[in-house]
Tab-separated table of C-alpha atoms in Angstrom:
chain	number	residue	atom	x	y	z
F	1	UNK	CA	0.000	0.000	0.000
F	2	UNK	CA	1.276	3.394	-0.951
F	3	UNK	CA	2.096	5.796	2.096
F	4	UNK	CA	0.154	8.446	0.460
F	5	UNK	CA	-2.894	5.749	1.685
F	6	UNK	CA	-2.948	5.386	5.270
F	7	UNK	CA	-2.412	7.514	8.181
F	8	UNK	CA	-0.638	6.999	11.525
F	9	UNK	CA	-2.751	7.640	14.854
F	10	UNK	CA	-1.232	10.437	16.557
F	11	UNK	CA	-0.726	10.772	20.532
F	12	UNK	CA	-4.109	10.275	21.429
F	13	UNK	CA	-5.269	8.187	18.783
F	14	UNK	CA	-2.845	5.220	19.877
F	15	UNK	CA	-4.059	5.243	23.231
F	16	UNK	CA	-7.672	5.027	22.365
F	17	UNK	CA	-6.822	2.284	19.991
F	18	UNK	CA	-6.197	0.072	22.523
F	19	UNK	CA	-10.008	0.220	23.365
F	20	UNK	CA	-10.978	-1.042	19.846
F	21	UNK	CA	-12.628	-4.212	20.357
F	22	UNK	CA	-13.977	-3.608	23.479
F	23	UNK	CA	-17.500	-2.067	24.426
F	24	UNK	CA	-16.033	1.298	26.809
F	25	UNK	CA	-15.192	2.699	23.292
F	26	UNK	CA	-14.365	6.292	23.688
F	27	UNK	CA	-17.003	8.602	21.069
F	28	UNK	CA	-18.237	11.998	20.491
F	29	UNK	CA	-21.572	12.797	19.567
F	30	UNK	CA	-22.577	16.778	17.843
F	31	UNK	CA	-26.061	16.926	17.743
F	32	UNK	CA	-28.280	20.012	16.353
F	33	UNK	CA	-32.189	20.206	16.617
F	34	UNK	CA	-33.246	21.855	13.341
F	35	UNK	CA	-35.985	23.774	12.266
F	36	UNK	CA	-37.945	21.110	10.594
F	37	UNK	CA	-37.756	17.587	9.965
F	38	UNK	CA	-34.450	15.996	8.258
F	39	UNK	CA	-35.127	15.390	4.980
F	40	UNK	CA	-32.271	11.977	4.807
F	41	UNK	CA	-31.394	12.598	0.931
F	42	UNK	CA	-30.796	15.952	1.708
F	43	UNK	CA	-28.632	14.749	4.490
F	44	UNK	CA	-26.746	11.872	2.289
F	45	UNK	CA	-25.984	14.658	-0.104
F	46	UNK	CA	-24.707	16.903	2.715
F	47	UNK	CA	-22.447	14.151	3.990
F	48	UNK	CA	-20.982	13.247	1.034
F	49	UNK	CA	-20.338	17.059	0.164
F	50	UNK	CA	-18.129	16.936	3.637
F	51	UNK	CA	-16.457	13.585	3.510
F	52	UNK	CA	-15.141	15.448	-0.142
F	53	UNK	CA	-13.946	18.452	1.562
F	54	UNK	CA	-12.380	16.059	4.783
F	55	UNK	CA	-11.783	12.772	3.430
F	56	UNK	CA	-9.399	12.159	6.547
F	57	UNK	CA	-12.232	11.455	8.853
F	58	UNK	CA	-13.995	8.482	6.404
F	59	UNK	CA	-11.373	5.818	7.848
F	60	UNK	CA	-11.351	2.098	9.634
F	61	UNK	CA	-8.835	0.706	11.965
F	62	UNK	CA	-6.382	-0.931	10.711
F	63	UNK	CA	-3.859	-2.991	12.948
F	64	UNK	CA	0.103	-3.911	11.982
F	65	UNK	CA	2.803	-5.516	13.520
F	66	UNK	CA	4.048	-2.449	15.840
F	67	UNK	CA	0.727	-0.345	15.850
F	68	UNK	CA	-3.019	0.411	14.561
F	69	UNK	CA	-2.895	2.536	11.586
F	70	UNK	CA	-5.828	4.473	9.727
F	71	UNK	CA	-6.715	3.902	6.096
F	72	UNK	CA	-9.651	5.670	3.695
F	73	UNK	CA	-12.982	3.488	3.715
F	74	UNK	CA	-13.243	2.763	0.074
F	75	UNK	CA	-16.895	3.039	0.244
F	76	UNK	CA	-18.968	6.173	0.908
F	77	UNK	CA	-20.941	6.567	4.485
F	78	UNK	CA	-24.449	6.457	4.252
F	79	UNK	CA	-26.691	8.239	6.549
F	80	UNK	CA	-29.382	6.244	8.560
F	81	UNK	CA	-32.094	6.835	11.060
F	82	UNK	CA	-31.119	6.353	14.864
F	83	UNK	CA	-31.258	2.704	15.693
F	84	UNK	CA	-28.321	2.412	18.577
F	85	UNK	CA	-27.698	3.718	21.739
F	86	UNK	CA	-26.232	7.297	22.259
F	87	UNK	CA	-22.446	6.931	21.480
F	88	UNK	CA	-22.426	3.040	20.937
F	89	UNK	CA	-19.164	1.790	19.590
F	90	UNK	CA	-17.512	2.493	16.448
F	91	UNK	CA	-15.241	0.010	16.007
F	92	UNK	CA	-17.163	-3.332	15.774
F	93	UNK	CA	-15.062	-5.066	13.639
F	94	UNK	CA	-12.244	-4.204	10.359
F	95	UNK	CA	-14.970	-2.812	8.082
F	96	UNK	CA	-16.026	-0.546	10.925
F	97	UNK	CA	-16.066	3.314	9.644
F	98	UNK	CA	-15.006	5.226	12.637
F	99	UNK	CA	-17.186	8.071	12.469
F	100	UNK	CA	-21.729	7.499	11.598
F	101	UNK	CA	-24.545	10.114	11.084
F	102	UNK	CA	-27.897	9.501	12.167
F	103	UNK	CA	-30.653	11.533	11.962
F	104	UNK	CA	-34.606	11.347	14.110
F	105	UNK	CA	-36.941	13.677	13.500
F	106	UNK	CA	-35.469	17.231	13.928
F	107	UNK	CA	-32.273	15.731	15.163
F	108	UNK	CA	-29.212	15.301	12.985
F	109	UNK	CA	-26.213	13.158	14.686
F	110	UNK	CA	-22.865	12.798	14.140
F	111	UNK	CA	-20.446	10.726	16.358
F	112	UNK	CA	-16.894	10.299	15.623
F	113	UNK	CA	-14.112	8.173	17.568
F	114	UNK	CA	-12.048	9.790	19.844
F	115	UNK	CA	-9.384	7.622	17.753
F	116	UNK	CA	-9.309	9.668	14.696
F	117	UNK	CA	-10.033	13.483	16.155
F	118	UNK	CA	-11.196	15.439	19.305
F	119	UNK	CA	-14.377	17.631	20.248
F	120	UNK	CA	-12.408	20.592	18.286
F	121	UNK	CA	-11.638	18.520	15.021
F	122	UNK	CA	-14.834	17.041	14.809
F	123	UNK	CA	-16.759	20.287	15.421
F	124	UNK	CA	-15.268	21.693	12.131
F	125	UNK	CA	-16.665	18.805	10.060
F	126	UNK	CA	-19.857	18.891	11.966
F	127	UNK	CA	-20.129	22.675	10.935
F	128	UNK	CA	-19.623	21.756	7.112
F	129	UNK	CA	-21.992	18.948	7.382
F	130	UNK	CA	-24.996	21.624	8.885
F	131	UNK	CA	-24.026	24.537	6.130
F	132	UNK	CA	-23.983	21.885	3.640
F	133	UNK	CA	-27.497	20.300	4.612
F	134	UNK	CA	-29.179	23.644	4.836
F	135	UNK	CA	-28.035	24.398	1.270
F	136	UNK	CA	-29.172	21.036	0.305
F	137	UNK	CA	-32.388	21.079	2.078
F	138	UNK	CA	-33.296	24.757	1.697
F	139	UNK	CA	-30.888	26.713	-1.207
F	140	UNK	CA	-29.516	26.210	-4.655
F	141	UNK	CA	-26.721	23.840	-4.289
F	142	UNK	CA	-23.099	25.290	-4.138
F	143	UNK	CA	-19.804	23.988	-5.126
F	144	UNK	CA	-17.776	21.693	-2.559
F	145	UNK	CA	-15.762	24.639	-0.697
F	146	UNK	CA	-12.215	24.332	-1.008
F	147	UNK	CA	-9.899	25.144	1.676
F	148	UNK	CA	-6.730	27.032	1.772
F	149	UNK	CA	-5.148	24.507	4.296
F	150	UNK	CA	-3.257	21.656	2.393
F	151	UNK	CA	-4.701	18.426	3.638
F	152	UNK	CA	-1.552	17.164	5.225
F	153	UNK	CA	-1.649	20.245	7.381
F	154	UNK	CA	-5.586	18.790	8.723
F	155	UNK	CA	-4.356	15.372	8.954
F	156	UNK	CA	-1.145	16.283	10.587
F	157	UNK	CA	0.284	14.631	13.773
F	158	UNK	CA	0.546	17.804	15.854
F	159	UNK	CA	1.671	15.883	19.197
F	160	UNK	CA	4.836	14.482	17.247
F	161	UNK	CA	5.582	17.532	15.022
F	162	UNK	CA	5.471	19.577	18.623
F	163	UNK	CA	7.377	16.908	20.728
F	164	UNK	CA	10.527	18.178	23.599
F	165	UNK	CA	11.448	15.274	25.424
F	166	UNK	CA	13.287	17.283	27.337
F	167	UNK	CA	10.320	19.603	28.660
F	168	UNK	CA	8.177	16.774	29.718
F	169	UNK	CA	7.243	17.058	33.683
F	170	UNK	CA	4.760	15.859	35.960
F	171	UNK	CA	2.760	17.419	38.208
F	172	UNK	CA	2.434	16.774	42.263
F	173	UNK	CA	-0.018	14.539	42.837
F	174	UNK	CA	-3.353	13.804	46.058
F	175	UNK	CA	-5.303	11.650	47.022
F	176	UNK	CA	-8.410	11.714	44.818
F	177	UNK	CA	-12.126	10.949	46.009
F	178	UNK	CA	-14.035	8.806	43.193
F	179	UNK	CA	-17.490	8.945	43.165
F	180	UNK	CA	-19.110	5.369	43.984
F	181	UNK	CA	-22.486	3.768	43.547
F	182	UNK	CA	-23.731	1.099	41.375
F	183	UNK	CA	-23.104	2.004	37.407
F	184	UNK	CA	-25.026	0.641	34.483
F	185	UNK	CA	-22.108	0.708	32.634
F	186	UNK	CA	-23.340	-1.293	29.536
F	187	UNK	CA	-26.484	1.217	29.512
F	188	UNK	CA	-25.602	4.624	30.596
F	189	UNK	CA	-27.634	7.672	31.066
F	190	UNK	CA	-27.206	10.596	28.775
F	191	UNK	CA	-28.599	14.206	29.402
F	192	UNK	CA	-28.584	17.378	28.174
F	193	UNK	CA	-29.502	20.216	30.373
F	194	UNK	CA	-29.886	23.720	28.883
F	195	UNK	CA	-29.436	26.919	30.678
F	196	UNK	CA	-29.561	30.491	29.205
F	197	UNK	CA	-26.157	31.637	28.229
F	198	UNK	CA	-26.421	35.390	28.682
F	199	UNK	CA	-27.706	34.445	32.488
F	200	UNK	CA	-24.737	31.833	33.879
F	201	UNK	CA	-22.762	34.393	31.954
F	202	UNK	CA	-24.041	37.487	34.162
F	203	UNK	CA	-23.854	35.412	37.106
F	204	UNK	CA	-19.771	34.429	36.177
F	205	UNK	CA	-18.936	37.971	35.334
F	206	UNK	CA	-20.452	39.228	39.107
F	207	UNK	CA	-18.116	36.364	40.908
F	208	UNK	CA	-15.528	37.558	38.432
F	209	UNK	CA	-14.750	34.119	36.711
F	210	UNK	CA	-15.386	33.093	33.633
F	211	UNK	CA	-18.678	30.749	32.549
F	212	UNK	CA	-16.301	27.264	32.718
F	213	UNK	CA	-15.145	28.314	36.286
F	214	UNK	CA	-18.813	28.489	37.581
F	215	UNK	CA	-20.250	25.565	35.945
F	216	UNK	CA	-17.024	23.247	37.831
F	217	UNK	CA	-17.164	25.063	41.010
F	218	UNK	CA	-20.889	23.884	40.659
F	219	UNK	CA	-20.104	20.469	39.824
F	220	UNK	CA	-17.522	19.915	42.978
F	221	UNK	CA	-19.693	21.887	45.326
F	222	UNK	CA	-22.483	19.208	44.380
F	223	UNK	CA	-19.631	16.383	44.056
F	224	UNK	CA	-18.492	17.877	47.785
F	225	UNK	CA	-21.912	17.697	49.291
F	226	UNK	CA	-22.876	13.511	48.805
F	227	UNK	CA	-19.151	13.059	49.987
F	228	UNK	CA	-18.591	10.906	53.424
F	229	UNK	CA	-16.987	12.967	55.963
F	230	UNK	CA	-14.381	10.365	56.333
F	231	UNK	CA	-13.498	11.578	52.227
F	232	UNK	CA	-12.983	14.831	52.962
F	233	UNK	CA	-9.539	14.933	53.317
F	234	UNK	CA	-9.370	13.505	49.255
F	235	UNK	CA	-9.231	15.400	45.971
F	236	UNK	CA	-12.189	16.264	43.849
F	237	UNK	CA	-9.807	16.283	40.748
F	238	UNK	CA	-10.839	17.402	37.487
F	239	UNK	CA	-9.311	16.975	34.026
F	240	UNK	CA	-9.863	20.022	31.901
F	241	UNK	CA	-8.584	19.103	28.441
F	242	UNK	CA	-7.620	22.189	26.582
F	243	UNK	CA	-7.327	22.760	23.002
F	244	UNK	CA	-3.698	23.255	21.672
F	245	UNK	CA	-4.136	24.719	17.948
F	246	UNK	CA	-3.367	28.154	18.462
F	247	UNK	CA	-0.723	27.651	21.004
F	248	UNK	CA	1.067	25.811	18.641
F	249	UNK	CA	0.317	27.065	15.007
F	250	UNK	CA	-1.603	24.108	14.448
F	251	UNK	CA	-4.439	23.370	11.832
F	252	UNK	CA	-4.339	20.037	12.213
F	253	UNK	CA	-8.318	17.899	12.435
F	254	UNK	CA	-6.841	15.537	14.456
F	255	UNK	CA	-6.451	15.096	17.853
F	256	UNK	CA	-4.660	17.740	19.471
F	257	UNK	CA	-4.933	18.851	22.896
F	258	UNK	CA	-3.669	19.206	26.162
F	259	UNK	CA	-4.860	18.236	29.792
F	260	UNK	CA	-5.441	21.169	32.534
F	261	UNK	CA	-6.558	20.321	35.960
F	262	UNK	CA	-8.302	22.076	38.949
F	263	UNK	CA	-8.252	20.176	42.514
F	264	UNK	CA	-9.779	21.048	45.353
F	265	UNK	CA	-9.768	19.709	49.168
F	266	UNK	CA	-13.499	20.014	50.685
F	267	UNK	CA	-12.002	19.659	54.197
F	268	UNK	CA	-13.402	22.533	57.162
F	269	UNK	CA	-16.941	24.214	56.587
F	270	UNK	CA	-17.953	24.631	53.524
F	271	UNK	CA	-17.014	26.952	51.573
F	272	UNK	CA	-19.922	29.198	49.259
F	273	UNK	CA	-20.261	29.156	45.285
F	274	UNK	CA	-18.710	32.166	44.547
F	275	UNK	CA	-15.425	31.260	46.685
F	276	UNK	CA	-15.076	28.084	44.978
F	277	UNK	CA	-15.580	29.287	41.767
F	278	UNK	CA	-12.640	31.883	42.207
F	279	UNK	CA	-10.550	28.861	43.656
F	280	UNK	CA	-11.256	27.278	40.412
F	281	UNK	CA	-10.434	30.564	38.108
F	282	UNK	CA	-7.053	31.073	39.783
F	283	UNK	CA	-6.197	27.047	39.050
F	284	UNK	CA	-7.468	27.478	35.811
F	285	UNK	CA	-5.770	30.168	34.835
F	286	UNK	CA	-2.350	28.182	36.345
F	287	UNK	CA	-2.873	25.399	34.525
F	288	UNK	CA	-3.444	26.864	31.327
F	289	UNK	CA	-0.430	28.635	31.701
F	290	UNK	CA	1.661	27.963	27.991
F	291	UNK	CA	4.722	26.380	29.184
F	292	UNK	CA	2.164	24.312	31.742
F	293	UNK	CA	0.353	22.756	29.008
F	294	UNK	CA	3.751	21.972	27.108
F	295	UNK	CA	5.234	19.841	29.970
F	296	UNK	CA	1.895	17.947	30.155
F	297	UNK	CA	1.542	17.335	26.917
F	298	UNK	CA	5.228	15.958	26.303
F	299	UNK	CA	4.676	13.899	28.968
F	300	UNK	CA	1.167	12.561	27.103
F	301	UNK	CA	3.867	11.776	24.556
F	302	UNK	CA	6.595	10.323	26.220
F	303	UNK	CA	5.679	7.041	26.894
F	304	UNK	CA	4.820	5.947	23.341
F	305	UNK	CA	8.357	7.697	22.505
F	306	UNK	CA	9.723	5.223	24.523
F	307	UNK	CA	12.328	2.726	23.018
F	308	UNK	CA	11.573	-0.386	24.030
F	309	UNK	CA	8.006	-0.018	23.647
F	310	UNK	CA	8.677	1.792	20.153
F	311	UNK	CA	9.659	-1.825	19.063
F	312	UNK	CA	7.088	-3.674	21.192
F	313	UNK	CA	4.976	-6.090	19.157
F	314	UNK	CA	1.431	-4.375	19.075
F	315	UNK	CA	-0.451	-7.006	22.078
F	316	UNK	CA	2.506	-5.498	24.094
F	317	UNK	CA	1.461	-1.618	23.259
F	318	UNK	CA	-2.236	-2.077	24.158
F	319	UNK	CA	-1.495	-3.888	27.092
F	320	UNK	CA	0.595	-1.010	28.542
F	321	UNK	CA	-1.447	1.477	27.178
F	322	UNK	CA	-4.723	0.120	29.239
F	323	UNK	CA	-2.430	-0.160	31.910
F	324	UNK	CA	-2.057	3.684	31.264
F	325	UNK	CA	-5.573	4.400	31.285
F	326	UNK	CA	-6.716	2.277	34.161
F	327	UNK	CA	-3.681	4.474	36.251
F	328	UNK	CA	-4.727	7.456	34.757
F	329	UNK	CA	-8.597	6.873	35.918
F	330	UNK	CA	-7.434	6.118	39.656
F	331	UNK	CA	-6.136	10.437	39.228
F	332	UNK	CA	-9.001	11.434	38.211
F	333	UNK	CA	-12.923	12.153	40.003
F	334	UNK	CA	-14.227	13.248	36.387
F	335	UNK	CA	-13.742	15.303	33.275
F	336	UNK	CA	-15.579	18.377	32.164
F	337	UNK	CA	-14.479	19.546	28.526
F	338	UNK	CA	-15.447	23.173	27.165
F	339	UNK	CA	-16.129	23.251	23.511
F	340	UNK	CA	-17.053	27.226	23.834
F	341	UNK	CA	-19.409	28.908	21.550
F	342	UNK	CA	-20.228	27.594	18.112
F	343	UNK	CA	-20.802	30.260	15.314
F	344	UNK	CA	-22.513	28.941	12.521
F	345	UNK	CA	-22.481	31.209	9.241
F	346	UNK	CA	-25.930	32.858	8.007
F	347	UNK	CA	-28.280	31.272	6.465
F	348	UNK	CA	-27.318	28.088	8.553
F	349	UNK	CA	-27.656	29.413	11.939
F	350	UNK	CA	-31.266	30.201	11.006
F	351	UNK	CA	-32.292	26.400	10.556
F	352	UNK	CA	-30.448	25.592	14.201
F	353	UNK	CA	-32.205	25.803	17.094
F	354	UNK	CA	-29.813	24.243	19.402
F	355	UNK	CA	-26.385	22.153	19.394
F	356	UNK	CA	-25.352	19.864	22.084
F	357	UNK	CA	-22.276	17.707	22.882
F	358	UNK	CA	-22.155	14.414	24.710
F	359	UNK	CA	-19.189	11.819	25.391
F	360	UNK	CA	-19.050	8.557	26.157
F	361	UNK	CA	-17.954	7.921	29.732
F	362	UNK	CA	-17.003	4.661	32.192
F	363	UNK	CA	-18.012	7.242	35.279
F	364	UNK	CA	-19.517	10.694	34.855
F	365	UNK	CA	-18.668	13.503	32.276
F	366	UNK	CA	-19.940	16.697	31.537
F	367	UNK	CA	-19.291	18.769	28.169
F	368	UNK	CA	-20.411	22.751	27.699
F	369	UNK	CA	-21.099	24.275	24.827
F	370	UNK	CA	-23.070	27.240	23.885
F	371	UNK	CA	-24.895	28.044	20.758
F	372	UNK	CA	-26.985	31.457	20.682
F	373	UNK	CA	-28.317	32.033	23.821
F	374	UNK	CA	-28.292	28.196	24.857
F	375	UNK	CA	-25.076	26.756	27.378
F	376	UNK	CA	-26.032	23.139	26.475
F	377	UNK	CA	-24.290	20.845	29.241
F	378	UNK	CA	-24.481	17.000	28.250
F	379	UNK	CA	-24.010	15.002	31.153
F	380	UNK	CA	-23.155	11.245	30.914
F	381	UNK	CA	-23.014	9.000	33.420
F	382	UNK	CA	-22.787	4.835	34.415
F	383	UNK	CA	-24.419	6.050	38.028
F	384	UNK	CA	-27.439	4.673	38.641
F	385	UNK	CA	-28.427	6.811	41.309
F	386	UNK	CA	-28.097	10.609	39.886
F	387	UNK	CA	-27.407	12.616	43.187
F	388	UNK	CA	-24.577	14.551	42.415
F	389	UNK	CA	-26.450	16.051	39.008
F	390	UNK	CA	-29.686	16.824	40.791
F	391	UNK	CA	-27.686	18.965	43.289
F	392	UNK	CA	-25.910	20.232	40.201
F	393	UNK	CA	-29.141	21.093	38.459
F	394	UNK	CA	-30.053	22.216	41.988
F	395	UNK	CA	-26.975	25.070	42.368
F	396	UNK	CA	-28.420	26.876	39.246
F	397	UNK	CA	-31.985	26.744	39.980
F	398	UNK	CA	-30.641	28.710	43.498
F	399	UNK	CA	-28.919	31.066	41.601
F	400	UNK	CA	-32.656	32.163	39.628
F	401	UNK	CA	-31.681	30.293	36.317
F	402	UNK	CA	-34.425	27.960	35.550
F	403	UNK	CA	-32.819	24.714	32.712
F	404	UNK	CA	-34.848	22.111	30.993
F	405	UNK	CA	-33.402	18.956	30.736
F	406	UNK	CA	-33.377	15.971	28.788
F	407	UNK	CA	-32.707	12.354	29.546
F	408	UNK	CA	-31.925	9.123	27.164
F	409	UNK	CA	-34.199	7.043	29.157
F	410	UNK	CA	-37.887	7.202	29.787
F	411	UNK	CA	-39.317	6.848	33.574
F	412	UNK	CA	-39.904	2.722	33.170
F	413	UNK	CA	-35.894	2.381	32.043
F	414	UNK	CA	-35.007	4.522	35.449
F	415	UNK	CA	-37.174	2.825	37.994
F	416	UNK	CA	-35.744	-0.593	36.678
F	417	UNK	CA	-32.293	0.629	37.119
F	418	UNK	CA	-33.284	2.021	40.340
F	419	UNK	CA	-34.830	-1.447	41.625
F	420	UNK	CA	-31.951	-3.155	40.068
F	421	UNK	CA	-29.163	-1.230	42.403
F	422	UNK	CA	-31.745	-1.466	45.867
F	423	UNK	CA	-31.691	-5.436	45.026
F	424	UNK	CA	-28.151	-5.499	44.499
F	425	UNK	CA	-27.462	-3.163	47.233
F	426	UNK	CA	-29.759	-5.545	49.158
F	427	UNK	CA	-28.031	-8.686	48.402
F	428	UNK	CA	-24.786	-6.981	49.374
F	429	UNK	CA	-25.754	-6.574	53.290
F	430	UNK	CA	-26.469	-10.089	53.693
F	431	UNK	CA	-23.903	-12.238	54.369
F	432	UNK	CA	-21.978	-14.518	51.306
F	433	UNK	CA	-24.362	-17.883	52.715
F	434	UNK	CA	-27.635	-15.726	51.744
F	435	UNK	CA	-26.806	-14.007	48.927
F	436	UNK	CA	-25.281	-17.545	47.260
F	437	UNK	CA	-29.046	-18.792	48.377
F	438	UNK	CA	-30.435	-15.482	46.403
F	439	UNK	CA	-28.540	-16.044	43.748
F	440	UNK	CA	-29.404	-19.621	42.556
């Protein structure tokens, strides 16, 4: 096969490759509620308008001696209405395309694998695949827009093209609290709860933070209030991933980005919003620091630099690279991501009446985004019991914001999940005699 035909997984790519095969597959999912119902051929012709302009993101996994590679699906992706969960896998077997579009109702879909681009990456395709629908659907249809950025600029490997062994570091580490209770974690619960922008916003800019530093100092004051008192000398730790385009020059569609962190100890009284929100701004700010993000993400790097495992057989690579992110779970509570505002070009913003992000998740995740005067937060989570979000629903219903929210399951699929944890939760107080008795 000629080079020009395949493409090597950067950084991140690799380490999500070692989930391929298994059901915790790591996905994305862009959705926007339209203005009327999807017209599918409109959509198919949309699609394949975008693939044309991005061909780097119509790819299967491909797996050699040393690594997994990428290489172009020879056929073109069709568009189909919703049939699977939210964010089911991608990779099912080699003919797998890593990325589908679904559509139901007023809903079009699009989730991509975390193995071929990140929220950033995949937002720029998901734009071209909205202006190209509404010019489908609605307008005379245009040429295929070309772009002034070569292609091997989009499908560049930014992590390697960016690597200083040298300025790798770590960072001190705590004891971190993880949240417990029983998970569902072959049937998780997705939701997406919407707030108005222009109101979290006024509320941010009168604590002085910005929007992202209230919406986490909301999440650990809820996180801080189901915790044990014996806990409260552990970490609610937060990954923050960051995008690193402009810090580096990059244009690259692939994933590139960076990990910043905020911590915070809930030991003493506790302490109000606005306190922990500028506790949060101040880390932030840290953490996002340029030469911070540089040591963290050569040290993202470094281990697959690494010599001996360079020339590892592949079984060896994924085996050390779950062992990588089982240790890197154990640092983490959870992970809220910030895709910021979208802006959507006239006439497509017209025909959008709301975006919203969700990820995959083996615990609970949050991802913001804001389209007009909508901060979309979709929530995902393996808990069965959802404490910690109605407290976090809870903080900005205090604060005078009223949110609507959304939920992947109806009432029947909760109250058997609920019954399911009280039985299991049951069966765990009795001792190992009963529950083997229960059991048969």
């Amino acid at each position: 096969m000629a080079r020009s035909d395949w493409y090597r997984l950067d950084n991140v790519g690799k380490f999500y490759s070692a989930q391929a095969g298994r059901n915790g597959q790591t996905v994305f999912r862009f959705s926007a509620t339209m203005a009327d119902e999807v017209d599918p051929v409109a959509l198919q012709a949309a699609l394949d308008r975008a693939v044309a302009r991005f061909p780097g993101f119509n790819v299967k996994l491909r797996s050699g001696l040393f690594w997994h590679y990428l290489e172009p699906a020879e056929e073109a992706p069709r568009v189909h209405a919703e049939d699977l969960p939210v964010c089911a896998r991608l990779h099912v077997d080699t003919d797998s395309v890593l990325f589908r579009v679904t559509y139901y109702g007023t809903r079009i879909n699009m989730e991509m694998s975390h193995m071929v681009s990140d929220g950033r990456g995949t937002l720029e395709f998901f734009r071209v695949l909205l202006s190209s629908y509404v010019e489908e659907r609605y307008q005379p249809v245009c040429s295929v827009p070309q772009s002034a950025i070569p292609q091997e600029r989009r499908t560049e490997d930014s992590y390697t093209a960016n690597f200083e062994r040298a300025k790798a570091g770590s960072d001190a580490k705590q004891e971190v609290y993880h949240l417990t209770g029983w998970k569902a974690l072959a049937d998780p619960t997705f939701m997406e709860y919407h707030l108005s922008a222009s109101a979290v916003h006024a509320h941010a800019k009168r604590m002085g933070v910005s929007v992202t530093s209230l919406v986490i100092a909301a999440l650990i004051a809820s996180i801080r209030d189901v915790m044990p008192a014996s806990e409260r000398t552990r970490a609610i730790h937060m990954d923050i991933p960051v995008d690193l385009r402009e810090l580096f020059g990059s244009d690259t569609l692939r994933n590139f980005f960076g990990l910043a962190f905020v911590s915070y100890v809930p030991c003493g009284s506790d302490e109000p919003l606005e306190d922990i929100a500028r506790v949060v701004q101040e880390q932030l700010l840290s953490a996002t620091d340029p030469d911070a993000l540089k040591r963290r993400m050569n040290r993202m790097i470094k281990l697959e630099k690494n010599p001996a495992l360079r020339v590892a057989p592949l079984f060896v690579k994924d085996a050390v690279l779950k062992l990588a992110e089982a240790k890197a779970a154990k640092d983490v509570t959870t992970t809220v991501s910030s895709i910021g505002r979208i802006q959507l070009e006239e006439p497509t913003a017209a025909y959008v009446r709301d975006i919203n992000v969700l990820t995959s998740t083996r615990g609970l995740n949050m991802v913001l985004c804001t389209f007009g005067d909508v901060l979309s937060i979709g929530i995902s989570t393996v808990f069965v019991r959802h404490e910690v979000i109605r407290r976090f629903c809870a903080v900005f219903t205090d604060l005078g914001i009223e949110g609507t929210i959304s939920v992947s399951k109806d009432a029947a699929q909760v109250d058997h999940d609920l019954k399911q944890a009280q039985l299991e939760e049951a069966l765990m107080h009795k001792g190992p005699e009963r529950r083997g008795v229960m059991r048969s």
